mmCIF file of C-alpha atoms in Angstrom:
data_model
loop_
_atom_site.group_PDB
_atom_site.id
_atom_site.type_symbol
_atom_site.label_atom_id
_atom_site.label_comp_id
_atom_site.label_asym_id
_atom_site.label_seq_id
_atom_site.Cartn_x
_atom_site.Cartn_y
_atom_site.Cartn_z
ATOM 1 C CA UNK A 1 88.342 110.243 97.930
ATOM 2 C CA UNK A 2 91.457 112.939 97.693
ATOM 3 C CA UNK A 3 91.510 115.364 94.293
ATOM 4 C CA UNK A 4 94.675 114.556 94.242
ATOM 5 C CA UNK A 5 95.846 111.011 93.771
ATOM 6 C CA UNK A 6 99.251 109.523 95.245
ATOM 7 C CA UNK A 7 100.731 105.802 95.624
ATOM 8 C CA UNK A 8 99.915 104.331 98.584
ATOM 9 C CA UNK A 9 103.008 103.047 99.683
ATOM 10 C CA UNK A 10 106.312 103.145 97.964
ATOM 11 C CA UNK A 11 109.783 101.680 99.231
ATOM 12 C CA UNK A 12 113.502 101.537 98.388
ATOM 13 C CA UNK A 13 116.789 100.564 100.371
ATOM 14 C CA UNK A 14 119.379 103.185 101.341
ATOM 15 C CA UNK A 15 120.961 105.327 98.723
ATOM 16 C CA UNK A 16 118.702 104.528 96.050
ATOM 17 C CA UNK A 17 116.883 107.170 94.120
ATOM 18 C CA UNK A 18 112.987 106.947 94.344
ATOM 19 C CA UNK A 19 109.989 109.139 93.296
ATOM 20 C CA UNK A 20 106.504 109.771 94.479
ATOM 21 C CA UNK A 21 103.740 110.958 92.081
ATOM 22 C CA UNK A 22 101.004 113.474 92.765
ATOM 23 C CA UNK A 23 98.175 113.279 89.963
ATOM 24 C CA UNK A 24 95.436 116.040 89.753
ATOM 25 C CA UNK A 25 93.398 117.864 87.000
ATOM 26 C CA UNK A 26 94.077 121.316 85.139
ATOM 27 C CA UNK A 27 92.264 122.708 87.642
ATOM 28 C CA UNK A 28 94.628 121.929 90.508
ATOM 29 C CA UNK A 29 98.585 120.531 89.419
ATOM 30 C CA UNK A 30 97.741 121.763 85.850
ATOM 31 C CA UNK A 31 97.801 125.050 86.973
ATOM 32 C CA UNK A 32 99.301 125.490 89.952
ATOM 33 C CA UNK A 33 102.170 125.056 92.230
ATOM 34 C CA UNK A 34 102.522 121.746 94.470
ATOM 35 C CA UNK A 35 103.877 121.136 97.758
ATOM 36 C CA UNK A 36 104.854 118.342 99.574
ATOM 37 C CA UNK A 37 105.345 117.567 103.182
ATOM 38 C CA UNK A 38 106.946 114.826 105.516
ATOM 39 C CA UNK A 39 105.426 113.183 108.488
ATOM 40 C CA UNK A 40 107.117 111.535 110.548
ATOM 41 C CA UNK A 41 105.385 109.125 113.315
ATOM 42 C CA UNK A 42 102.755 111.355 113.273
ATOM 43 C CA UNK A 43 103.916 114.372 114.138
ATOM 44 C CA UNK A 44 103.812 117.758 112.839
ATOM 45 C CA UNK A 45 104.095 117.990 108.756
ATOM 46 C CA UNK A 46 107.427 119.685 107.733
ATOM 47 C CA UNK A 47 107.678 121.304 103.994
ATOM 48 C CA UNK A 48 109.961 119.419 101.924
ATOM 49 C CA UNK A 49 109.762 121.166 98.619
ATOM 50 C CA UNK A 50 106.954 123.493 97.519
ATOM 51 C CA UNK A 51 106.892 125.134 94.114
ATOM 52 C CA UNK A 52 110.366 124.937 92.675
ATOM 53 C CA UNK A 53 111.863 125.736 95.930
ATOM 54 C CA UNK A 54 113.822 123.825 98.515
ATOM 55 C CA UNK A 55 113.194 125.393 102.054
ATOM 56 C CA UNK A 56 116.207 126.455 104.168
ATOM 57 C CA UNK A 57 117.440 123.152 106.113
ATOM 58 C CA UNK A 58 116.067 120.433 103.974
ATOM 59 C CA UNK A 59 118.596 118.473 102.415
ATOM 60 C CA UNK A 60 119.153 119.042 98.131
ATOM 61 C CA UNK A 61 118.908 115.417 98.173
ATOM 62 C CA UNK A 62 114.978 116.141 97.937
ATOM 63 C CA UNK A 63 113.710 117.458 94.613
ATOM 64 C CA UNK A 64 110.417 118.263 92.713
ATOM 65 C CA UNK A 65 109.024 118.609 89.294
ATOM 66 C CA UNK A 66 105.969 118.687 87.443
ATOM 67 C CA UNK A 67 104.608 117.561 84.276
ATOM 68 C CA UNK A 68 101.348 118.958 83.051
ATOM 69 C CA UNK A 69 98.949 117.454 85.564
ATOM 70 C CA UNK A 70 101.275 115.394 87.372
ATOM 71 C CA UNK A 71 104.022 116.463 90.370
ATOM 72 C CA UNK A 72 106.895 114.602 91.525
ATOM 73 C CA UNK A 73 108.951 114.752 94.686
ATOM 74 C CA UNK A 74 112.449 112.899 94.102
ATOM 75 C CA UNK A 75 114.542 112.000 96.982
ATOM 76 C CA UNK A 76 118.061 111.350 94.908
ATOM 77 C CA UNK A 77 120.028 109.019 97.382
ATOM 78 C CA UNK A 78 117.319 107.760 100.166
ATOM 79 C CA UNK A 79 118.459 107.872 103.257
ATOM 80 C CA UNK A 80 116.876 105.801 106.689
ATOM 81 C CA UNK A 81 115.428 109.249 108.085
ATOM 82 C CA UNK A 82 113.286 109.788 105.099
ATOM 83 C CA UNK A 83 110.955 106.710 106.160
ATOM 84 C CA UNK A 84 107.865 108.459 106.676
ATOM 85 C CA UNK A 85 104.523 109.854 105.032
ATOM 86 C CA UNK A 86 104.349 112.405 102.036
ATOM 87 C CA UNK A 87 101.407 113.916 101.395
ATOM 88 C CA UNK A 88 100.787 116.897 98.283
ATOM 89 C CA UNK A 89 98.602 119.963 97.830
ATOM 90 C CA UNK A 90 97.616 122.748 95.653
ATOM 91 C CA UNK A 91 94.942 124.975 95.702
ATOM 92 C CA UNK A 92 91.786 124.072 93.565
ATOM 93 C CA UNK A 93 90.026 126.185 91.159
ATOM 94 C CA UNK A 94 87.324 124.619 90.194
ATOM 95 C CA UNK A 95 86.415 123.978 93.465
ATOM 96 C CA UNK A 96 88.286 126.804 95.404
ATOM 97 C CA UNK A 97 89.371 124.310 97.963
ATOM 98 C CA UNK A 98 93.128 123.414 99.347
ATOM 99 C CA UNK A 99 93.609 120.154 97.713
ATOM 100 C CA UNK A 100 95.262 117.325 99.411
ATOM 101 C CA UNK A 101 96.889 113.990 98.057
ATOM 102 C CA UNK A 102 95.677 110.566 100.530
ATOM 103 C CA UNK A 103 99.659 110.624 101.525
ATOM 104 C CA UNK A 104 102.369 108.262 100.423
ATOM 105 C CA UNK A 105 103.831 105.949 103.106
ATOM 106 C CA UNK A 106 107.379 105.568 102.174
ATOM 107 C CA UNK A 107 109.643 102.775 103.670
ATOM 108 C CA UNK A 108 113.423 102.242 103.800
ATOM 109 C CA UNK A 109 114.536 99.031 103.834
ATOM 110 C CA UNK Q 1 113.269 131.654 113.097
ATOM 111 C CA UNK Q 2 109.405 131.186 111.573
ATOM 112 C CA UNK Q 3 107.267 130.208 114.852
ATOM 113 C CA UNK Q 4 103.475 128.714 114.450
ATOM 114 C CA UNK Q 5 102.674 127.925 117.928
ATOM 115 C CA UNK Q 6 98.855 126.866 118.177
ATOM 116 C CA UNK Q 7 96.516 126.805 121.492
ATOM 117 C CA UNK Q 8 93.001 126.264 122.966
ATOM 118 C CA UNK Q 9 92.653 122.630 121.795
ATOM 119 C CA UNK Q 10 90.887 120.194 124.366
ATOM 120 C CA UNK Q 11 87.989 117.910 125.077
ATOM 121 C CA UNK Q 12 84.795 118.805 124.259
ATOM 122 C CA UNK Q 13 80.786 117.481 124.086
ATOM 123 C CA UNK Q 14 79.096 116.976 120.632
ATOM 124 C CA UNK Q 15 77.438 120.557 120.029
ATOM 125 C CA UNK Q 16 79.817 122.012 121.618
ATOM 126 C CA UNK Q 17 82.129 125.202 120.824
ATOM 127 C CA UNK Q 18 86.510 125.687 120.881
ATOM 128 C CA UNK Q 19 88.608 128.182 119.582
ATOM 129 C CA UNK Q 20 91.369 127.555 118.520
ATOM 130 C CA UNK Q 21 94.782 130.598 118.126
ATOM 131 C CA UNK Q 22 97.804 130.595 116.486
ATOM 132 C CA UNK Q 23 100.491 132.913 117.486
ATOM 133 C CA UNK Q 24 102.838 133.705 114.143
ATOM 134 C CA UNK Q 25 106.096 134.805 115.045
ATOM 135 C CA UNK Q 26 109.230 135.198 112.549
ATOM 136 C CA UNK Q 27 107.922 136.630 109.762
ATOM 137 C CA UNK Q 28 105.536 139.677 108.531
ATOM 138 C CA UNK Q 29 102.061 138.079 109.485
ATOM 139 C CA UNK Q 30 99.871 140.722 107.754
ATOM 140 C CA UNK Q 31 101.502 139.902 104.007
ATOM 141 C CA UNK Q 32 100.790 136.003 104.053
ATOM 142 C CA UNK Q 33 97.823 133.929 103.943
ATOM 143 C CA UNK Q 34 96.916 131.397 106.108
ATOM 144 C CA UNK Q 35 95.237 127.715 106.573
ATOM 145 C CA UNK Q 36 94.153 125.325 109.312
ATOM 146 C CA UNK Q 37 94.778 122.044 108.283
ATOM 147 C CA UNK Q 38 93.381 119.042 110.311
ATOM 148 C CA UNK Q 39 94.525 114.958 110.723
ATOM 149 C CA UNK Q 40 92.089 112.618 112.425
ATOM 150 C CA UNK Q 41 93.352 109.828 114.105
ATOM 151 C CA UNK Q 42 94.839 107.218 111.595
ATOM 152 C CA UNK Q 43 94.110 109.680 108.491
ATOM 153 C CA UNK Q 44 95.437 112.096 106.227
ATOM 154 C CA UNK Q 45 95.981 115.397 106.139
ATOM 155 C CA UNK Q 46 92.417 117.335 105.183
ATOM 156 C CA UNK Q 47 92.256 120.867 104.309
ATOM 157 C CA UNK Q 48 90.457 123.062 106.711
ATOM 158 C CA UNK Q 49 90.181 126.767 106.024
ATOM 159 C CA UNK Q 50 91.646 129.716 104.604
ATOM 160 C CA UNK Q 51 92.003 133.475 105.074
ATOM 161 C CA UNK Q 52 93.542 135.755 103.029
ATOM 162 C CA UNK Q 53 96.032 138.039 104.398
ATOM 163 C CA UNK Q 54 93.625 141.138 104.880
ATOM 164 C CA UNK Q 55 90.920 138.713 105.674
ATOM 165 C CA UNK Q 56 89.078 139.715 102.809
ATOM 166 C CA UNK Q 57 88.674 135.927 101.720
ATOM 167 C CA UNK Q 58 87.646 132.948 103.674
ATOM 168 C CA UNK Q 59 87.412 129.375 102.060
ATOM 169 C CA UNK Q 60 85.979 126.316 103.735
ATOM 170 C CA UNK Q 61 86.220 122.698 103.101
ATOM 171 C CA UNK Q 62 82.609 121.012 102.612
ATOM 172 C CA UNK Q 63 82.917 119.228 105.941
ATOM 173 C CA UNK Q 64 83.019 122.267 108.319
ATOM 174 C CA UNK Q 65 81.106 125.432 106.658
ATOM 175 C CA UNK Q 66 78.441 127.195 108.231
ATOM 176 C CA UNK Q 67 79.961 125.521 111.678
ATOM 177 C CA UNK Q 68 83.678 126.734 111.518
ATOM 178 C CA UNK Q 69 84.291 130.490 111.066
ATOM 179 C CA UNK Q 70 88.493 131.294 110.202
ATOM 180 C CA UNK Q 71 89.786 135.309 111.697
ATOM 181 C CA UNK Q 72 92.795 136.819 111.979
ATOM 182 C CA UNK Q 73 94.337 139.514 114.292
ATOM 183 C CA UNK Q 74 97.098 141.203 111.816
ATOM 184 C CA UNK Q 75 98.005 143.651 114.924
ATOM 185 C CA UNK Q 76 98.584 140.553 117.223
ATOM 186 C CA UNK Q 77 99.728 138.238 114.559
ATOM 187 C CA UNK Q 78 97.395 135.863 115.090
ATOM 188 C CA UNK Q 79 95.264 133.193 113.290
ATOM 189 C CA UNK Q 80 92.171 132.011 114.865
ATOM 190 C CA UNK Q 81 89.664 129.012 114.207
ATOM 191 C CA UNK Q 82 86.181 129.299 115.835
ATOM 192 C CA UNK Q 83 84.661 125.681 115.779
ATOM 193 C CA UNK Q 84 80.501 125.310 117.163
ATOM 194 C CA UNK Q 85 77.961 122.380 116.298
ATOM 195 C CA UNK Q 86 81.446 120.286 116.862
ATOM 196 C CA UNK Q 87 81.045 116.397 116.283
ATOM 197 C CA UNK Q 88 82.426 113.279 116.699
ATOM 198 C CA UNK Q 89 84.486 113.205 113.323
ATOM 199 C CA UNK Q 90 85.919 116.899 114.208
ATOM 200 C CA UNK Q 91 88.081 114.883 116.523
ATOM 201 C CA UNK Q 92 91.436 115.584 114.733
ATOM 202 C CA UNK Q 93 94.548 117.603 115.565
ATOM 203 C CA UNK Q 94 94.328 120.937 114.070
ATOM 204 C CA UNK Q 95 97.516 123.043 112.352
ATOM 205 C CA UNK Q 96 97.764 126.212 111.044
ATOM 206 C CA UNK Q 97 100.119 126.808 108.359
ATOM 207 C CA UNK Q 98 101.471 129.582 106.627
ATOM 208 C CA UNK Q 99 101.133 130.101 102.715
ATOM 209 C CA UNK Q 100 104.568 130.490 100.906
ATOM 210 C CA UNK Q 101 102.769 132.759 98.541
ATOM 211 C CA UNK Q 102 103.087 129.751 95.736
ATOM 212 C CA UNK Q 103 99.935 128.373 94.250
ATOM 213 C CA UNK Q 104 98.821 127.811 98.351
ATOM 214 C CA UNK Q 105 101.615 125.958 99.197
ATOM 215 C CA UNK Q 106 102.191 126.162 102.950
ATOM 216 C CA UNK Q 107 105.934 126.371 103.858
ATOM 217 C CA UNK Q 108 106.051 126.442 107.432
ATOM 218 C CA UNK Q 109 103.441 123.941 109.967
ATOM 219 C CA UNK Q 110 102.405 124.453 113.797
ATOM 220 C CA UNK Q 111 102.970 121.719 116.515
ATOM 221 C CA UNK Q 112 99.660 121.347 116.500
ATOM 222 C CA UNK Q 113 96.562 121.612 118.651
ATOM 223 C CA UNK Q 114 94.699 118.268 119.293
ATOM 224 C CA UNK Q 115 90.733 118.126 119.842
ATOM 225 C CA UNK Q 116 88.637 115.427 121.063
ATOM 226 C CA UNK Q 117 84.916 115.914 120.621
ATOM 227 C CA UNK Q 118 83.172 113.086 122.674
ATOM 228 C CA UNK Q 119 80.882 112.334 125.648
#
């Protein structure tokens, strides 16, 4: 069982806006900043949005956002590269552990 | 360019020992912590270690401590992961990542170093 809890699978055609959800505790998304990463057919993760920032080369069609104990990634017009997995994390202070989300499998139809 | 290239993955017996590196290139090593962060076939990602960035701190997930030991090298720039008493369910490919210095958010990933403990 992840500390951090995301949807399964979600799925939206090409240029439509959709949003995964990242749920923790105070502990974790209460208090501090998320990230979220893209895998792609299994290989290596690439950062997609972490804090409030957009790393260099990822397009500004990717967002994120928090509220309270929840974090968001938005992906504003999807596009047929973004089919992939998402996973989340934050660090955990309760339990001083690097928390992970079980990973969203998105799909473009 | 940021570079995380990791090495020293393989097969190995139950019981046995690997270490892993990761050469950091791109950026000042010695100001950033890091993480090893591990996927087993058909899973998710699962949180491995950390090390702060003077090595004064070492975390471990539940799963690997007392068997994995995390080290750095700030004059090498270099990450290590020392793995003994390896099992079956270690059988993962391992990353290292690099914190962005945000709540442990990692902003740049290696390739990866795959593991296969097994008979």
């Amino acid at each position: 069982q992840s500390v951090l809890t995301q949807e399964a699978s979600v799925s939206g055609t090409v240029g439509q806006k959709v949003t995964l959800s990242c749920t923790g505790n105070r502990n974790n998304v209460g208090k501090y900043a998320v990230g979220w990463y893209q895998q792609i057919s299994h290989g290596a993760p690439k950062t997609v949005f972490f804090g409030d920032s957009l790393p260099s080369g990822i397009p500004d069609r990717f967002s994120g956002s928090k509220s309270g104990t929840t974090a968001s990634l938005t992906i504003s017009a999807l596009q047929p590269e973004d089919e992939g997995d998402y996973y989340c994390s934050t660090w955990d202070a309760g339990l001083n552990v690097a928390a992970f989300g079980g990973g969203t499998k998105l799909t473009v139809l | 360019e940021v570079q995380l290239v990791e090495s020293g993955g393989g097969l190995v017996q139950p019981g046995g020992s690997l270490r892993l590196s990761c050469a950091a290139s791109g950026f000042t090593f010695k100001n950033y912590n890091m993480k090893w962060v591990r996927q087993a076939p058909g899973k998710g990602l699962e949180w491995v270690s950390h090390i702060s960035w003077n090595s004064a701190t070492t975390y471990y997930a539940d799963s690997v401590r007392g068997r994995f030991a995390v080290s750095r090298d700030n004059s090498k720039n270099s990450l290590f992961l020392q793995m003994t008493g390896l099992r079956a369910e270690d059988t993962a490919v391992y990353y290292c990542a690099k914190d962005s210095g945000l709540g442990g958010t990692l902003d740049y990933w290696g390739q990866g170093a795959p593991v296969t403990v097994s008979s």
